[in-house]
PDB file of C-alpha atoms in Angstrom:
ATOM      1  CA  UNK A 742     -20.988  25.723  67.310  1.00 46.00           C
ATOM      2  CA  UNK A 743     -21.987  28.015  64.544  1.00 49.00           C
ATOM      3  CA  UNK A 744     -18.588  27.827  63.066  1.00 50.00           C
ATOM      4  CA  UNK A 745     -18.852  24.118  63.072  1.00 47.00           C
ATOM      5  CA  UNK A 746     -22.190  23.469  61.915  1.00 48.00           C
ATOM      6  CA  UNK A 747     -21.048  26.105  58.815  1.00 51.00           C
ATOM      7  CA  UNK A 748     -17.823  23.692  58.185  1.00 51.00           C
ATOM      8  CA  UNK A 749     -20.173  20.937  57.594  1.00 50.00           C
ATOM      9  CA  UNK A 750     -22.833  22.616  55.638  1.00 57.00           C
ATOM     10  CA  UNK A 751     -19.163  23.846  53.193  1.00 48.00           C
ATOM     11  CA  UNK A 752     -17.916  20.477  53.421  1.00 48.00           C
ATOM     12  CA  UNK A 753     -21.106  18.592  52.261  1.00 49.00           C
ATOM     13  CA  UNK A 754     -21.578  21.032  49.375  1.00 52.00           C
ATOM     14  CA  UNK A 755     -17.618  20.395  47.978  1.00 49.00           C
ATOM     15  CA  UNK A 756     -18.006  17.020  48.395  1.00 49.00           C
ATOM     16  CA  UNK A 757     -21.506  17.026  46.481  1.00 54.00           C
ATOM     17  CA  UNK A 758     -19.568  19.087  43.292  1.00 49.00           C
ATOM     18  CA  UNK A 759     -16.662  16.946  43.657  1.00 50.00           C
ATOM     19  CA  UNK A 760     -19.111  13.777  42.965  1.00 50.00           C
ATOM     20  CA  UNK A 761     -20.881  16.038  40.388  1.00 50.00           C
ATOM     21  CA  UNK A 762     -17.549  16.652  38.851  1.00 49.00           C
ATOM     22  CA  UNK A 763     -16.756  12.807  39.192  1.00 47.00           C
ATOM     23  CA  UNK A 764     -20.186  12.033  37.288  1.00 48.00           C
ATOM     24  CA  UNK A 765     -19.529  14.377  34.318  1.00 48.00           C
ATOM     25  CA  UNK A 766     -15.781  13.215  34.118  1.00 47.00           C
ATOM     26  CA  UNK A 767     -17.648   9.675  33.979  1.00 44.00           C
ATOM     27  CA  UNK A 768     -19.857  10.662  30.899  1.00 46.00           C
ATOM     28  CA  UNK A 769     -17.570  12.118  28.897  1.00 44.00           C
ATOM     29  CA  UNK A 770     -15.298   9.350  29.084  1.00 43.00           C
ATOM     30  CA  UNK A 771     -18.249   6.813  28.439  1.00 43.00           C
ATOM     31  CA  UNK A 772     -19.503   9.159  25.688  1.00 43.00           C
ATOM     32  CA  UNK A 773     -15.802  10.483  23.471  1.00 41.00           C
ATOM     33  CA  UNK A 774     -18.339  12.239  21.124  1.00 42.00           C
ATOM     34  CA  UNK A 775     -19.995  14.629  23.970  1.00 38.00           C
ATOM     35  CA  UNK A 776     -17.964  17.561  23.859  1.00 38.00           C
ATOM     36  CA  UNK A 777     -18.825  20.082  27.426  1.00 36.00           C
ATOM     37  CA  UNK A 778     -18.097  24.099  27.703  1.00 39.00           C
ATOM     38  CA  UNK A 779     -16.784  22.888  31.310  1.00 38.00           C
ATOM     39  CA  UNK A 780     -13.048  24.006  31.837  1.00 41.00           C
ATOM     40  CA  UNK A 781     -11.320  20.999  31.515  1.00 44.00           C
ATOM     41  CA  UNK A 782     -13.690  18.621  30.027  1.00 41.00           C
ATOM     42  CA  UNK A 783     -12.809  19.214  25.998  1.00 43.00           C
ATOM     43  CA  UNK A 784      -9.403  18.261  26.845  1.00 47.00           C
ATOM     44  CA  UNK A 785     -10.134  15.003  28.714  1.00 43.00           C
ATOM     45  CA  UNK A 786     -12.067  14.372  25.980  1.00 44.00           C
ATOM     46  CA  UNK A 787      -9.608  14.440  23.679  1.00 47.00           C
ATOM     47  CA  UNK A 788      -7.494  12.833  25.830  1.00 47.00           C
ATOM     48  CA  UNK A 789      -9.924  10.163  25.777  1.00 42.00           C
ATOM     49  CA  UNK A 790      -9.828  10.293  21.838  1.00 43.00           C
ATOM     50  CA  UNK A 791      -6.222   9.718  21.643  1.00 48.00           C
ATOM     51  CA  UNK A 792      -5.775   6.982  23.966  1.00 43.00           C
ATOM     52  CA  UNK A 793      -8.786   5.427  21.760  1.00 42.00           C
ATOM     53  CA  UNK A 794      -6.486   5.747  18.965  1.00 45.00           C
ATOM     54  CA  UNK A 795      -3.530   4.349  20.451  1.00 43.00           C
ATOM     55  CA  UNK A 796      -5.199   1.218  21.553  1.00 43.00           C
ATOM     56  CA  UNK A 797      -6.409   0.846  17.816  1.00 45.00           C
ATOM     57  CA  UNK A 798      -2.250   1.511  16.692  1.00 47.00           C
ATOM     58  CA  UNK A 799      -1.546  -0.895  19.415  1.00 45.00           C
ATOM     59  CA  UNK A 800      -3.928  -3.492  17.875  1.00 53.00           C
ATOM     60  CA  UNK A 801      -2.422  -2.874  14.349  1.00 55.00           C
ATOM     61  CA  UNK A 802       1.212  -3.225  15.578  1.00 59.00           C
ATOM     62  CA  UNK A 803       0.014  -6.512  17.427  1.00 54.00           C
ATOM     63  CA  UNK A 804      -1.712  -7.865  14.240  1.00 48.00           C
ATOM     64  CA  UNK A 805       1.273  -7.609  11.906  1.00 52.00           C
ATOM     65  CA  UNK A 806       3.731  -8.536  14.667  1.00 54.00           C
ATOM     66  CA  UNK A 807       1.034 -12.019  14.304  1.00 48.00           C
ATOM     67  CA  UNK A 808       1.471 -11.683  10.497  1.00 48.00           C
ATOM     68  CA  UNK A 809       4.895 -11.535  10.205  1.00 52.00           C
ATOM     69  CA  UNK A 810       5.609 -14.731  13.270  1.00 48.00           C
ATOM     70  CA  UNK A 811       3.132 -16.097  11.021  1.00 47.00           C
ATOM     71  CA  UNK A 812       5.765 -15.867   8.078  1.00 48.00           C
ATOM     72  CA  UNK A 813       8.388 -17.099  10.295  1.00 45.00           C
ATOM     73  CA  UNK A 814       6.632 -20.126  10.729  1.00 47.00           C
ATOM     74  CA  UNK A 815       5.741 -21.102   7.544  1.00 63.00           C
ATOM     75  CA  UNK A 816       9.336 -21.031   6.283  1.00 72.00           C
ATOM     76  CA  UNK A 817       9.248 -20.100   2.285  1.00 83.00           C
ATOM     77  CA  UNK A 818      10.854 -22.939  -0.047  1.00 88.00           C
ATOM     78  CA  UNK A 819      10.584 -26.172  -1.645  1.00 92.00           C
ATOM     79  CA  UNK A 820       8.390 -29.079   0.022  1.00 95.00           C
ATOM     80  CA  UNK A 821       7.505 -32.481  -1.394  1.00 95.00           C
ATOM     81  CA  UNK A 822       3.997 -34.386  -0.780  1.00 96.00           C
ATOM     82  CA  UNK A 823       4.525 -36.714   1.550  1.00 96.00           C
ATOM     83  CA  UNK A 824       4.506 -40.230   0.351  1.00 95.00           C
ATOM     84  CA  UNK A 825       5.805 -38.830  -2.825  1.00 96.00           C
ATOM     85  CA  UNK A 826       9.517 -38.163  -1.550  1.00 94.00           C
ATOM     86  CA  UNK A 827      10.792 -40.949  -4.839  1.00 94.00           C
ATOM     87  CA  UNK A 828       9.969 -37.704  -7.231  1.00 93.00           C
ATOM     88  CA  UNK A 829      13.633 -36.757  -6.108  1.00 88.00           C
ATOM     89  CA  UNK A 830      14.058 -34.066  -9.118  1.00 91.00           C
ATOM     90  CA  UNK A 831      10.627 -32.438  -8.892  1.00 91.00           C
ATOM     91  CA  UNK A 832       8.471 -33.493 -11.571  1.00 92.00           C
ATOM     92  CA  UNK A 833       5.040 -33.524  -9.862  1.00 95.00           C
ATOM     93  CA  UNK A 834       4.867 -34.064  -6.435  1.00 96.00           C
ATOM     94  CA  UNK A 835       6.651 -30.484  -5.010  1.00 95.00           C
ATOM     95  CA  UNK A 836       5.623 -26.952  -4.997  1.00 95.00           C
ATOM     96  CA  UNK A 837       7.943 -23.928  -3.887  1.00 93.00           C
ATOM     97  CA  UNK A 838       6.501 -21.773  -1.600  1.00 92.00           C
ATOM     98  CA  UNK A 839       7.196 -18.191  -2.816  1.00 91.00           C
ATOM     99  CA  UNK A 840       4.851 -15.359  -1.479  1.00 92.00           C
ATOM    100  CA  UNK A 841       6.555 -13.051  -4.425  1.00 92.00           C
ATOM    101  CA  UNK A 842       6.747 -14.941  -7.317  1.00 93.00           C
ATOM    102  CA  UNK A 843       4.934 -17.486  -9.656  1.00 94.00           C
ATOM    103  CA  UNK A 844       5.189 -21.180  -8.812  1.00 95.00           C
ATOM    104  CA  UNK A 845       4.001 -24.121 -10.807  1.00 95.00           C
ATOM    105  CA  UNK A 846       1.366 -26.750  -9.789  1.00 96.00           C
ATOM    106  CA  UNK A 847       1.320 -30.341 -11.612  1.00 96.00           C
ATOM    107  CA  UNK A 848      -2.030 -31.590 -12.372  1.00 95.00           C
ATOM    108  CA  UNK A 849      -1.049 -34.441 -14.678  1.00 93.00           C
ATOM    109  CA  UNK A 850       2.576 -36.102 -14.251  1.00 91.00           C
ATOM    110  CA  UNK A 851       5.099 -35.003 -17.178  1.00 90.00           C
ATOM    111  CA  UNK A 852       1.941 -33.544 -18.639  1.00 93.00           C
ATOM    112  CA  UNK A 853      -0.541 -30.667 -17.127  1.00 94.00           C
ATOM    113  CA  UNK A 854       1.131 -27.701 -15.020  1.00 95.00           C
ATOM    114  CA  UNK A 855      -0.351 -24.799 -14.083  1.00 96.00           C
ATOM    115  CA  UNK A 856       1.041 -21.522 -12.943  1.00 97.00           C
ATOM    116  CA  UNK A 857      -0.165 -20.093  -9.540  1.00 97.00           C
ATOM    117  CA  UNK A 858       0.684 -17.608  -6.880  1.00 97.00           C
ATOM    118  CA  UNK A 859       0.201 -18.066  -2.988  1.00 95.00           C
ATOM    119  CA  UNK A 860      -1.828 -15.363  -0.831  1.00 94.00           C
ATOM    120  CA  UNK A 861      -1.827 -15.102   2.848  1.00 91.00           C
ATOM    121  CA  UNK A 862      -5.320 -14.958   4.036  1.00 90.00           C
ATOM    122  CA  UNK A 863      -6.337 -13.226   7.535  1.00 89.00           C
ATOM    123  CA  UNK A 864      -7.501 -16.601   8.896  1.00 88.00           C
ATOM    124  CA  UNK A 865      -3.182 -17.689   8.575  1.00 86.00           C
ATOM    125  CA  UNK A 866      -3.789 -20.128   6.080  1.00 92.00           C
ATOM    126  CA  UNK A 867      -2.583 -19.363   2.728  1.00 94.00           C
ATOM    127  CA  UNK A 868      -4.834 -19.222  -0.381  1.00 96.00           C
ATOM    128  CA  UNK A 869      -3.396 -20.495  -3.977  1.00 97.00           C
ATOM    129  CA  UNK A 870      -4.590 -18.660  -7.083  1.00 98.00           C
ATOM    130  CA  UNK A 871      -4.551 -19.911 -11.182  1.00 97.00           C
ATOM    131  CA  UNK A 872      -3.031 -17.524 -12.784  1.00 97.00           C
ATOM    132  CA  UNK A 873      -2.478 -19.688 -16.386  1.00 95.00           C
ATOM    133  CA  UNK A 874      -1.404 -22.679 -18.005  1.00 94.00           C
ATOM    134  CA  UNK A 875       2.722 -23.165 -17.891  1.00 93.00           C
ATOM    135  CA  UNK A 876       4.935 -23.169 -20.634  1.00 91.00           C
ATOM    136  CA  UNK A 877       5.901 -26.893 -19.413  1.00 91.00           C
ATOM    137  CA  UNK A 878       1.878 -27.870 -20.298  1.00 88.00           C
ATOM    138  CA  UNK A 879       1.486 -30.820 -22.947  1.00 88.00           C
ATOM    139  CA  UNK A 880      -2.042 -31.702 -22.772  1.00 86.00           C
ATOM    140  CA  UNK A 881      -5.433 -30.205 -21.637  1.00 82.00           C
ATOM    141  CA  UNK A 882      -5.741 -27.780 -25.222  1.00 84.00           C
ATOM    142  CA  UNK A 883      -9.734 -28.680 -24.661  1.00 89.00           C
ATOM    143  CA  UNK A 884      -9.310 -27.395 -20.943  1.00 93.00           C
ATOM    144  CA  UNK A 885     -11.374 -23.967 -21.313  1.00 94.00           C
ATOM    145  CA  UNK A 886      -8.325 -22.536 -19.137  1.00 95.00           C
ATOM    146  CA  UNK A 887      -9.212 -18.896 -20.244  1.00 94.00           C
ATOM    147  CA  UNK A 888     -12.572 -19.450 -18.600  1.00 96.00           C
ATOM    148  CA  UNK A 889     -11.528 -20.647 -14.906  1.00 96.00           C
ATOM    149  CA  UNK A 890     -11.369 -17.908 -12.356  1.00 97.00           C
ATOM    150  CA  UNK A 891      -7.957 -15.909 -11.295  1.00 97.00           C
ATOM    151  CA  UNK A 892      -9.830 -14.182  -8.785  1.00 96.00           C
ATOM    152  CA  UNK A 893     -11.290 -17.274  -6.450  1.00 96.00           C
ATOM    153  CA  UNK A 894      -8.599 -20.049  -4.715  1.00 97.00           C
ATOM    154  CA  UNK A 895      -8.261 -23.335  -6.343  1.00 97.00           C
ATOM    155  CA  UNK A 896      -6.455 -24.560  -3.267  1.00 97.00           C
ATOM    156  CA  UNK A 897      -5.732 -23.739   0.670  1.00 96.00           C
ATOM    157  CA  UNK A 898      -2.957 -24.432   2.718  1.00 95.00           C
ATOM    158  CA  UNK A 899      -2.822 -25.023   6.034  1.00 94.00           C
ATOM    159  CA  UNK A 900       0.449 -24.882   7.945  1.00 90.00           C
ATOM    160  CA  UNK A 901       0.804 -28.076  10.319  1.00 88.00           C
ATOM    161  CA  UNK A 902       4.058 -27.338  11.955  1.00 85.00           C
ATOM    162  CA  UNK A 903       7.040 -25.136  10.776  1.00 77.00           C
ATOM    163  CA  UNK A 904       8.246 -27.870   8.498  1.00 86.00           C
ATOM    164  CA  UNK A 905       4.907 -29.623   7.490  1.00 91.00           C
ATOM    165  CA  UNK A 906       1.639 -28.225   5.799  1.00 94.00           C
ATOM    166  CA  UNK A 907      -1.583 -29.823   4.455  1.00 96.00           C
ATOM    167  CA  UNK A 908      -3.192 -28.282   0.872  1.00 96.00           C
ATOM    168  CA  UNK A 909      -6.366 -28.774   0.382  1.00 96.00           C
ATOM    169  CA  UNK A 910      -7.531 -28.997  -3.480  1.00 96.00           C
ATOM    170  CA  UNK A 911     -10.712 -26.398  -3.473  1.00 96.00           C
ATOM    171  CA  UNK A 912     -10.862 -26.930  -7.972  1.00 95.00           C
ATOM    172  CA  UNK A 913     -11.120 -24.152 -10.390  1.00 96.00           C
ATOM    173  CA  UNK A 914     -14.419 -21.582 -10.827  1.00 96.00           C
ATOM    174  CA  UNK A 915     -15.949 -20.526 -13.608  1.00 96.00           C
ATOM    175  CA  UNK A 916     -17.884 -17.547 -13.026  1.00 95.00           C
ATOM    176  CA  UNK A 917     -17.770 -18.190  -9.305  1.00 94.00           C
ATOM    177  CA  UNK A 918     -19.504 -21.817 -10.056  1.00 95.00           C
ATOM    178  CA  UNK A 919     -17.191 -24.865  -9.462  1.00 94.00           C
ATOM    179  CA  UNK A 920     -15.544 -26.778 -12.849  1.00 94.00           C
ATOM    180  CA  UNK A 921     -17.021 -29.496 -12.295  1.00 91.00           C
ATOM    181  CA  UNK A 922     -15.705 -31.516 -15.276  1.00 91.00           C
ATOM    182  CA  UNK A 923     -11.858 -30.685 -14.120  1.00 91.00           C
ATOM    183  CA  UNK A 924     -12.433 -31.351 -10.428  1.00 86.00           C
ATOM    184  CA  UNK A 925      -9.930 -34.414 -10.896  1.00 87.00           C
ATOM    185  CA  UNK A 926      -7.164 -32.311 -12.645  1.00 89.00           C
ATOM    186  CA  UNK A 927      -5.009 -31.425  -9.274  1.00 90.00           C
ATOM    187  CA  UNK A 928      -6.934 -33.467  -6.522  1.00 91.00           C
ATOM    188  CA  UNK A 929      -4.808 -36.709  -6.804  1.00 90.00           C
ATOM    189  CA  UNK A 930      -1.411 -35.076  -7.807  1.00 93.00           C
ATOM    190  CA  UNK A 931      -1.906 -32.215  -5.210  1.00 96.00           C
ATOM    191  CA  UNK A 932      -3.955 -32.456  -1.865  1.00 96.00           C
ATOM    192  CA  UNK A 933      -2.200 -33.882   0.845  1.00 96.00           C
ATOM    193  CA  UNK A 934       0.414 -33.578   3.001  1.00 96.00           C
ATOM    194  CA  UNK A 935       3.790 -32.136   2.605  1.00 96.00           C
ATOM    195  CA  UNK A 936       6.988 -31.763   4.083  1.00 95.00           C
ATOM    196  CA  UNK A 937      10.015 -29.435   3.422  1.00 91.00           C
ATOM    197  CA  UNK A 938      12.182 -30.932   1.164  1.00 87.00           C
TER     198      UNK A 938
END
């Protein structure tokens, strides 16, 4: 009887470390900062660390795996505002879609162009950018283009389908304040809806 009542009393007290053990393996996952002199318990904790880390990599991967389906879907190349599909050679009413390169914008038909680059923003959309009047520009010499913004969008565009997109005319900044006075310049010639051409 003594033997078994001692079994017990042993049995009890490993299962009371073991939960003990359990409790502190508990904490130091739930806490990857606490670092215990306990054999065992740096390493989990670095273990713990690592597999942290690894989720974050796993996130990144995932995120430009997004980015670049993203790309894939908004096929680069030449689209034409819909409604607009009699401007056959160009002259106004299409923009190229070139992630790399300058592209030109048309404010005023055979008149006012713009040059402009395109910028993927986080939210998928793509922002568009002045950079400076184009060498095609006949008009607009009192436009105060040296004063607008390069650094805020002018316009946004907003994929539809792989073959479609919408741009939204946002107007040039000055000093982070919106141009009033040239809010027409690119709103009728630009915002809509295109398709690729």
């Amino acid at each position: 009887m003594k033997n078994l009542l001692g079994t017990a009393i042993l049995l009890l007290t490993l299962l009371g470390c073991k939960n003990d053990q359990s409790d502190q393996e508990y904490d130091s996952s739930a806490n990857s900062n606490t670092s215990y002199s306990i054999s065992g318990k740096s390493e989990r904790n670095r273990q713990s660390k690592d597999s942290l880390n690894l989720s974050n990599s796993t996130t990144n991967s995932e995120i430009n795996e997004a980015s670049e389906k993203l790309k894939e879907s908004f096929p680069l190349g030449n689209y034409i505002k819909v409604g607009e599909e009699t401007d056959s050679n160009c002259n106004c009413y299409c923009i190229s879609i070139n992630y790399s390169d300058i592209s030109t914008f048309c404010l005023v038909q055979n008149e006012m162009y713009i040059n402009v680059k395109f910028v993927q923003n986080q939210s998928g959309s793509t922002d568009v950018y002045f950079i400076d009047v184009s060498d095609r520009n006949k008009q607009g010499k009192e436009i105060p283009w040296n004063d607008f913004d390069t650094d805020s969008p002018i316009a946004n565009i907003t994929n539809i389908d792989g073959n479609t997109f919408e741009l939204d005319w946002l107007n040039f900044k000055i000093n982070g304040d919106l141009a009033k006075d040239y809010a027409i310049y690119g709103k009728k010639t630009l915002e809509g809806k295109y398709k690729i051409k």
